[in-house]
Amino acid sequence: MTPRTGHIGLNVTDLDRSLAFYRDVLGFGVIGEGKAEERRYAFLGSLSGDGRPVLTLWQQAQGPYDNTRAGLHHLALEVDSVEQVREYETALRAYGVEFAYEGVVAHREGSASGGIFFHDPDGTRLEIYTPSGVEEAPAPSASAPTCGFF
């Protein structure tokens, strides 16, 4: 038996800005907030879920995400359909988010799965994907996984 992912903790530079992004744009519910040793934090989960945290935001970063350091490569969020991916793409564009690739892309050439790739306000790499329905979407690389190179 292998353990399951319980929740993901992200360091952020500005909790209010990150809360606005994850709550207002991505739709996470705030299930708890607090302050410990001068560090503010928030627990985020599903608005219709069981009250368990999915993401924890900790205001303790001194600078933006650095993809040259060991640690998180990207955070992938799964939805049920390509239509839902496109709804998130529309909301993110309205928010002013820049994307790594134009539109929905396949995880690799001919793959049924794929999604959109972008960054949060601190530069953390994010992906919203669906496991099927993306067969006709282009793949940025024919030989390598899309999510590995953004």
mmCIF file of C-alpha atoms in Angstrom:
data_model
loop_
_atom_site.group_PDB
_atom_site.id
_atom_site.type_symbol
_atom_site.label_atom_id
_atom_site.label_comp_id
_atom_site.label_asym_id
_atom_site.label_seq_id
_atom_site.Cartn_x
_atom_site.Cartn_y
_atom_site.Cartn_z
ATOM 1 C CA MET A 1 0.000 0.000 0.000
ATOM 2 C CA THR A 2 1.266 3.490 -0.818
ATOM 3 C CA PRO A 3 0.221 6.656 0.980
ATOM 4 C CA ARG A 4 -2.256 9.065 -0.649
ATOM 5 C CA THR A 5 -1.641 12.766 -1.011
ATOM 6 C CA GLY A 6 -3.318 14.489 1.924
ATOM 7 C CA HIS A 7 -2.846 18.134 1.000
ATOM 8 C CA ILE A 8 -0.251 20.356 -0.656
ATOM 9 C CA GLY A 9 1.396 23.210 1.234
ATOM 10 C CA LEU A 10 2.628 26.208 -0.755
ATOM 11 C CA ASN A 11 4.783 29.049 0.529
ATOM 12 C CA VAL A 12 3.474 32.402 -0.702
ATOM 13 C CA THR A 13 4.710 35.974 -0.433
ATOM 14 C CA ASP A 14 1.313 37.636 0.053
ATOM 15 C CA LEU A 15 -1.487 35.551 1.554
ATOM 16 C CA ASP A 16 -4.252 38.000 0.606
ATOM 17 C CA ARG A 17 -3.179 38.027 -3.059
ATOM 18 C CA SER A 18 -2.839 34.239 -3.173
ATOM 19 C CA LEU A 19 -6.183 33.734 -1.436
ATOM 20 C CA ALA A 20 -7.864 35.930 -4.034
ATOM 21 C CA PHE A 21 -6.349 33.808 -6.812
ATOM 22 C CA TYR A 22 -7.047 30.351 -5.392
ATOM 23 C CA ARG A 23 -10.461 31.277 -3.981
ATOM 24 C CA ASP A 24 -11.897 33.691 -6.558
ATOM 25 C CA VAL A 25 -10.356 32.323 -9.766
ATOM 26 C CA LEU A 26 -9.861 28.608 -9.092
ATOM 27 C CA GLY A 27 -12.865 28.220 -6.789
ATOM 28 C CA PHE A 28 -11.322 26.761 -3.641
ATOM 29 C CA GLY A 29 -13.182 27.388 -0.408
ATOM 30 C CA VAL A 30 -11.404 28.777 2.647
ATOM 31 C CA ILE A 31 -11.935 26.239 5.417
ATOM 32 C CA GLY A 32 -9.644 27.870 7.955
ATOM 33 C CA GLU A 33 -7.194 30.724 8.504
ATOM 34 C CA GLY A 34 -4.797 31.576 11.254
ATOM 35 C CA LYS A 35 -1.488 32.922 12.384
ATOM 36 C CA ALA A 36 1.344 31.049 14.064
ATOM 37 C CA GLU A 37 4.663 32.602 15.043
ATOM 38 C CA GLU A 38 3.977 35.646 12.838
ATOM 39 C CA ARG A 39 3.192 33.425 9.816
ATOM 40 C CA ARG A 40 -0.308 33.715 8.383
ATOM 41 C CA TYR A 41 -1.810 30.658 6.757
ATOM 42 C CA ALA A 42 -5.032 29.454 5.136
ATOM 43 C CA PHE A 43 -6.471 25.990 4.555
ATOM 44 C CA LEU A 44 -8.327 25.612 1.246
ATOM 45 C CA GLY A 45 -10.637 22.838 0.123
ATOM 46 C CA SER A 46 -13.678 22.038 -1.933
ATOM 47 C CA LEU A 47 -16.749 24.185 -1.382
ATOM 48 C CA SER A 48 -18.880 21.042 -1.505
ATOM 49 C CA GLY A 49 -16.354 18.693 0.041
ATOM 50 C CA ASP A 50 -15.853 17.087 3.400
ATOM 51 C CA GLY A 51 -13.988 19.987 4.997
ATOM 52 C CA ARG A 52 -10.560 18.442 4.497
ATOM 53 C CA PRO A 53 -7.806 20.740 3.233
ATOM 54 C CA VAL A 54 -6.508 20.306 -0.291
ATOM 55 C CA LEU A 55 -4.088 23.246 -0.246
ATOM 56 C CA THR A 56 -2.442 25.098 2.597
ATOM 57 C CA LEU A 57 -1.011 28.539 1.849
ATOM 58 C CA TRP A 58 1.753 29.789 4.166
ATOM 59 C CA GLN A 59 2.802 33.432 3.980
ATOM 60 C CA GLN A 60 6.495 32.871 4.602
ATOM 61 C CA ALA A 61 8.221 33.088 1.224
ATOM 62 C CA GLN A 62 10.710 35.899 0.726
ATOM 63 C CA GLY A 63 10.552 35.811 -3.061
ATOM 64 C CA PRO A 64 8.792 34.169 -6.013
ATOM 65 C CA TYR A 65 8.877 30.487 -6.940
ATOM 66 C CA ASP A 66 12.314 29.350 -8.121
ATOM 67 C CA ASN A 67 12.267 26.432 -10.547
ATOM 68 C CA THR A 68 16.044 26.015 -10.235
ATOM 69 C CA ARG A 69 15.768 24.739 -6.647
ATOM 70 C CA ALA A 70 14.784 21.309 -5.432
ATOM 71 C CA GLY A 71 11.143 20.897 -4.473
ATOM 72 C CA LEU A 72 7.802 21.274 -6.185
ATOM 73 C CA HIS A 73 7.959 21.082 -9.991
ATOM 74 C CA HIS A 74 4.285 21.881 -10.570
ATOM 75 C CA LEU A 75 0.875 21.305 -9.061
ATOM 76 C CA ALA A 76 -1.636 19.471 -11.270
ATOM 77 C CA LEU A 77 -5.349 19.888 -10.603
ATOM 78 C CA GLU A 78 -7.739 17.413 -12.259
ATOM 79 C CA VAL A 79 -11.236 18.193 -13.554
ATOM 80 C CA ASP A 80 -13.786 15.932 -15.230
ATOM 81 C CA SER A 81 -13.920 17.312 -18.781
ATOM 82 C CA VAL A 82 -12.186 19.417 -21.399
ATOM 83 C CA GLU A 83 -15.131 21.822 -21.157
ATOM 84 C CA GLN A 84 -14.265 22.440 -17.503
ATOM 85 C CA VAL A 85 -10.617 23.011 -18.464
ATOM 86 C CA ARG A 86 -11.766 25.628 -20.966
ATOM 87 C CA GLU A 87 -13.996 27.304 -18.340
ATOM 88 C CA TYR A 88 -10.941 27.675 -16.099
ATOM 89 C CA GLU A 89 -8.927 28.960 -19.045
ATOM 90 C CA THR A 90 -11.537 31.686 -19.627
ATOM 91 C CA ALA A 91 -11.559 32.690 -15.936
ATOM 92 C CA LEU A 92 -7.760 32.730 -15.771
ATOM 93 C CA ARG A 93 -7.485 34.869 -18.926
ATOM 94 C CA ALA A 94 -9.988 37.336 -17.436
ATOM 95 C CA TYR A 95 -7.775 37.479 -14.333
ATOM 96 C CA GLY A 96 -4.758 38.294 -16.537
ATOM 97 C CA VAL A 97 -2.849 35.028 -16.163
ATOM 98 C CA GLU A 98 -0.227 34.216 -18.780
ATOM 99 C CA PHE A 99 -0.113 30.654 -20.111
ATOM 100 C CA ALA A 100 2.886 28.478 -20.904
ATOM 101 C CA TYR A 101 1.137 27.172 -24.055
ATOM 102 C CA GLU A 102 -1.687 28.560 -26.137
ATOM 103 C CA GLY A 103 -4.976 26.907 -25.195
ATOM 104 C CA VAL A 104 -5.559 23.308 -24.200
ATOM 105 C CA VAL A 105 -2.678 21.015 -25.097
ATOM 106 C CA ALA A 106 -2.216 17.243 -24.909
ATOM 107 C CA HIS A 107 0.130 15.706 -22.350
ATOM 108 C CA ARG A 108 1.988 14.135 -25.249
ATOM 109 C CA GLU A 109 1.321 13.562 -28.933
ATOM 110 C CA GLY A 110 -1.839 11.478 -29.407
ATOM 111 C CA SER A 111 -2.688 11.505 -25.705
ATOM 112 C CA ALA A 112 -6.301 11.598 -24.521
ATOM 113 C CA SER A 113 -5.290 13.652 -21.467
ATOM 114 C CA GLY A 114 -4.170 17.250 -21.348
ATOM 115 C CA GLY A 115 -4.968 20.701 -20.119
ATOM 116 C CA ILE A 116 -3.716 24.218 -19.523
ATOM 117 C CA PHE A 117 -0.431 25.297 -17.956
ATOM 118 C CA PHE A 118 0.080 28.590 -16.130
ATOM 119 C CA HIS A 119 1.549 30.252 -13.018
ATOM 120 C CA ASP A 120 0.019 31.511 -9.773
ATOM 121 C CA PRO A 121 0.769 35.037 -8.442
ATOM 122 C CA ASP A 122 4.097 33.845 -6.948
ATOM 123 C CA GLY A 123 5.147 32.018 -10.115
ATOM 124 C CA THR A 124 4.326 28.491 -8.910
ATOM 125 C CA ARG A 125 3.652 26.322 -11.940
ATOM 126 C CA LEU A 126 0.080 25.001 -12.146
ATOM 127 C CA GLU A 127 -1.781 22.684 -14.475
ATOM 128 C CA ILE A 128 -5.504 22.061 -14.799
ATOM 129 C CA TYR A 129 -6.096 18.896 -16.775
ATOM 130 C CA THR A 130 -8.629 16.263 -17.690
ATOM 131 C CA PRO A 131 -7.781 12.577 -18.167
ATOM 132 C CA SER A 132 -9.701 12.290 -21.461
ATOM 133 C CA GLY A 133 -11.231 14.237 -24.317
ATOM 134 C CA VAL A 134 -8.104 16.026 -25.510
ATOM 135 C CA GLU A 135 -7.180 13.659 -28.367
ATOM 136 C CA GLU A 136 -7.388 16.401 -31.018
ATOM 137 C CA ALA A 137 -5.328 18.981 -29.092
ATOM 138 C CA PRO A 138 -1.758 19.686 -30.163
ATOM 139 C CA ALA A 139 1.215 18.572 -28.071
ATOM 140 C CA PRO A 140 4.028 21.111 -27.600
ATOM 141 C CA SER A 141 6.589 18.298 -27.820
ATOM 142 C CA ALA A 142 6.224 15.063 -29.758
ATOM 143 C CA SER A 143 8.611 13.059 -27.589
ATOM 144 C CA ALA A 144 8.364 14.421 -24.065
ATOM 145 C CA PRO A 145 5.611 15.064 -21.519
ATOM 146 C CA THR A 146 4.161 18.565 -21.829
ATOM 147 C CA CYS A 147 4.036 19.061 -18.064
ATOM 148 C CA GLY A 148 7.788 18.540 -17.733
ATOM 149 C CA PHE A 149 8.837 21.554 -19.753
ATOM 150 C CA PHE A 150 7.075 24.623 -18.498
#
